[in-house]
């Protein structure tokens, strides 16, 4: 039995510049962190000779099939076919956080699944290998709209600046923040769950008519990611980091259809209640609202957002890893 896990992420600055259509022309940069919420995948042998099927899967649904082509879950089907798995495998999927909430959970699942399946077959894969395979499955094989940051952060973990290059490659730089600074950031972060779920690729598929404005906004958002590293690496108040997030959120709204009237209302209420800035995580139009605010304002912000559920997270979580292996 193999159990693998991969973290979800909180993306602070630069989201959108990780799309190949953009960074192959202009480059891109994203500042993000893996957090201590995970997708888990368990893989174990399936004694197919005793059953009338060869593959057993358990996620939100249960599937019992004979060939990869019969698997209904698109990502699992793609992974089995990519890795050449014909049968004799049972897989169970679990997650700490709900899907479609802007935390990159679908990519975390794909990365953890690849880690588990490779380990089950005795194969070692680096974090870059896992990220690249997950990108290929989600963006190329399944054709889902989106950037590359989710897969990279799920695989590598940490608190990272990911630079995307015009040549089509990327570089991951771990940001070595002092423990005290990490604690300050965690104390100032407030994640409010809007309880609005959406598929990121359906949001990202909505085109912005003003392409020149979108490119200008994304280039500035890449600059903010670089600037965010400077802010966090200094002794400037964490509240100032919230101001960067606010600028990034305003730019993101100019670049595409990422918000909703109710979300705008909650965001503005959060600012009036004491937040210095924030954003909607992921593609937008739902999921989690991230605020940066002094801890003394957190309860007022939560109330200003209609007493929606909140979650506390730890940053700088480890990337994809096998947490249990027994043969």
XYZ file of C-alpha atoms in Angstrom, residues 87-318:
232
model
C -5.405 -3.134 -14.057
C -4.616 -4.708 -10.720
C -4.765 -1.370 -8.908
C -7.225 -0.018 -6.354
C -7.231 3.728 -5.643
C -8.886 5.855 -2.958
C -8.923 9.668 -2.995
C -9.482 11.977 -0.006
C -9.041 15.717 0.517
C -8.862 18.185 3.394
C -10.557 20.964 1.421
C -13.492 21.052 -1.009
C -12.884 21.277 -4.740
C -13.513 24.363 -6.896
C -12.524 26.821 -4.166
C -9.447 28.531 -5.655
C -6.822 26.534 -3.775
C -5.580 24.466 -6.707
C -7.048 21.272 -5.268
C -7.529 19.529 -8.625
C -3.830 19.841 -9.423
C -2.913 18.716 -5.903
C -4.947 15.580 -6.481
C -3.333 14.903 -9.865
C 0.178 15.389 -8.457
C -0.546 13.130 -5.449
C -2.066 10.507 -7.763
C 1.001 10.495 -9.998
C 3.277 10.272 -6.958
C 1.314 7.309 -5.586
C 1.089 5.435 -8.897
C 4.790 5.851 -9.669
C 5.755 4.763 -6.158
C 3.428 1.764 -6.391
C 5.360 0.635 -9.465
C 8.736 1.313 -7.833
C 9.541 4.455 -9.793
C 11.091 7.641 -8.349
C 10.010 11.003 -9.728
C 11.402 14.427 -8.868
C 9.114 17.331 -8.017
C 9.716 18.767 -11.486
C 8.847 15.419 -13.094
C 5.552 15.292 -11.192
C 4.700 18.906 -12.001
C 5.430 18.452 -15.693
C 3.384 15.246 -15.909
C 0.455 16.913 -14.115
C 0.662 19.920 -16.457
C 0.608 17.565 -19.432
C -2.464 15.724 -18.123
C -4.504 18.782 -17.140
C -3.518 21.281 -19.791
C -2.644 19.151 -22.824
C -4.452 15.809 -22.583
C -7.628 17.110 -20.904
C -7.390 20.558 -22.491
C -8.429 22.401 -19.313
C -7.765 26.142 -19.272
C -5.339 27.358 -16.650
C -1.777 28.187 -15.778
C 1.074 26.101 -14.430
C 1.506 27.388 -10.883
C -0.873 24.913 -9.216
C 1.006 21.847 -10.406
C 4.402 23.377 -9.627
C 3.490 24.373 -6.066
C 1.704 21.070 -5.360
C 4.828 19.171 -6.398
C 7.559 21.384 -4.935
C 5.780 22.880 -1.908
C 7.351 25.653 0.124
C 7.014 29.416 -0.087
C 8.055 30.090 -3.644
C 8.607 32.627 -6.360
C 8.003 30.786 -9.620
C 9.344 32.531 -12.708
C 7.953 31.464 -16.084
C 10.252 32.021 -19.039
C 9.631 32.922 -22.658
C 11.336 29.682 -23.672
C 8.461 27.766 -22.051
C 10.339 26.680 -18.923
C 10.073 27.754 -15.290
C 12.334 28.218 -12.271
C 11.302 27.763 -8.645
C 12.999 29.860 -5.960
C 12.191 29.033 -2.335
C 11.909 32.187 -0.212
C 13.854 31.724 3.061
C 11.702 33.766 5.428
C 12.662 33.858 9.122
C 10.327 31.955 11.427
C 9.167 35.187 13.063
C 8.235 36.656 9.677
C 6.336 33.499 8.718
C 4.408 33.717 11.982
C 3.550 37.356 11.329
C 2.199 36.512 7.888
C 0.139 33.592 9.172
C -1.283 35.763 11.948
C -2.361 38.389 9.406
C -3.927 35.958 6.898
C -7.666 35.381 7.028
C -9.331 33.024 4.543
C -13.078 33.480 4.257
C -15.030 30.780 2.442
C -17.656 32.346 0.168
C -19.399 28.957 -0.232
C -19.567 29.694 -3.951
C -18.048 26.841 -5.965
C -17.091 27.026 -9.622
C -14.908 25.217 -12.163
C -11.801 27.300 -12.750
C -11.624 26.417 -16.442
C -15.152 27.728 -17.012
C -14.173 31.068 -15.463
C -10.843 31.192 -17.280
C -12.535 30.389 -20.568
C -14.286 33.761 -20.566
C -12.284 35.996 -22.857
C -11.424 39.605 -22.094
C -12.122 41.705 -25.171
C -9.294 44.177 -24.513
C -6.261 41.947 -24.990
C -3.767 44.812 -24.803
C -5.123 45.885 -21.404
C -5.029 42.292 -20.167
C -1.382 41.886 -21.168
C -0.467 45.176 -19.494
C -2.210 44.115 -16.283
C -0.543 40.701 -16.255
C 2.900 42.227 -16.756
C 2.335 44.529 -13.797
C 1.066 41.581 -11.734
C 4.352 39.762 -12.452
C 6.221 42.810 -11.171
C 4.107 42.750 -8.012
C 5.147 39.135 -7.392
C 8.799 40.178 -7.463
C 8.023 43.179 -5.267
C 6.144 40.929 -2.842
C 9.332 38.960 -2.188
C 11.131 42.203 -1.332
C 8.350 43.245 1.061
C 8.234 39.908 2.876
C 12.028 39.702 3.072
C 12.207 43.128 4.722
C 11.037 44.392 8.105
C 8.154 46.361 6.622
C 4.788 45.811 8.327
C 2.885 42.827 6.947
C -0.062 45.188 6.494
C 1.867 46.791 3.627
C 1.918 43.392 1.917
C -1.876 43.561 1.929
C -1.686 46.752 -0.101
C 0.209 44.858 -2.810
C -2.498 42.206 -2.855
C -5.116 44.921 -3.220
C -3.326 46.376 -6.239
C -3.025 42.885 -7.724
C -6.734 42.208 -7.189
C -7.716 45.460 -8.880
C -5.490 44.568 -11.830
C -6.933 41.061 -12.020
C -10.456 42.468 -12.230
C -9.352 44.620 -15.164
C -7.773 41.615 -16.868
C -10.847 39.367 -16.795
C -14.226 38.390 -15.338
C -13.027 37.222 -11.923
C -15.523 38.701 -9.485
C -19.226 38.810 -8.694
C -21.356 41.566 -7.106
C -21.650 39.607 -3.848
C -17.889 39.030 -3.723
C -17.210 42.719 -4.383
C -19.574 43.591 -1.551
C -17.819 41.259 0.897
C -14.384 42.443 -0.183
C -15.224 46.110 0.299
C -16.844 45.308 3.656
C -13.649 43.519 4.690
C -11.574 46.579 3.835
C -13.867 48.819 5.862
C -13.579 46.377 8.781
C -9.799 46.686 8.901
C -8.162 44.674 6.097
C -5.396 46.431 4.164
C -5.953 44.285 1.082
C -6.741 40.863 -0.242
C -8.053 38.961 -3.226
C -10.171 36.053 -4.363
C -7.980 32.986 -4.645
C -7.679 31.078 -7.887
C -9.630 31.896 -11.027
C -12.197 33.981 -9.125
C -15.983 34.124 -8.995
C -16.080 32.026 -5.833
C -14.024 29.954 -3.467
C -11.949 31.666 -0.791
C -11.449 35.354 -0.118
C -8.012 36.076 1.331
C -7.613 39.161 3.521
C -4.459 40.586 5.066
C -5.294 42.301 8.332
C -4.065 42.694 11.871
C -5.443 39.832 13.985
C -7.534 42.220 16.089
C -9.663 42.965 13.018
C -10.311 39.356 11.969
C -13.580 38.840 13.791
C -14.979 42.124 12.479
C -14.002 41.139 8.948
C -15.665 37.757 9.303
C -18.867 39.411 10.484
C -18.658 41.957 7.662
C -18.581 39.027 5.232
C -21.852 37.636 6.553
C -20.283 35.325 9.148
C -19.040 33.007 6.426
C -16.773 30.133 7.516
C -13.075 30.931 7.940
C -10.027 28.684 7.907
C -6.587 29.093 9.430
C -3.623 27.710 7.514
C 0.111 27.334 7.955
C 2.329 28.414 5.048
C 5.503 26.814 3.663
C 4.069 23.276 3.673
C 6.076 20.429 2.106
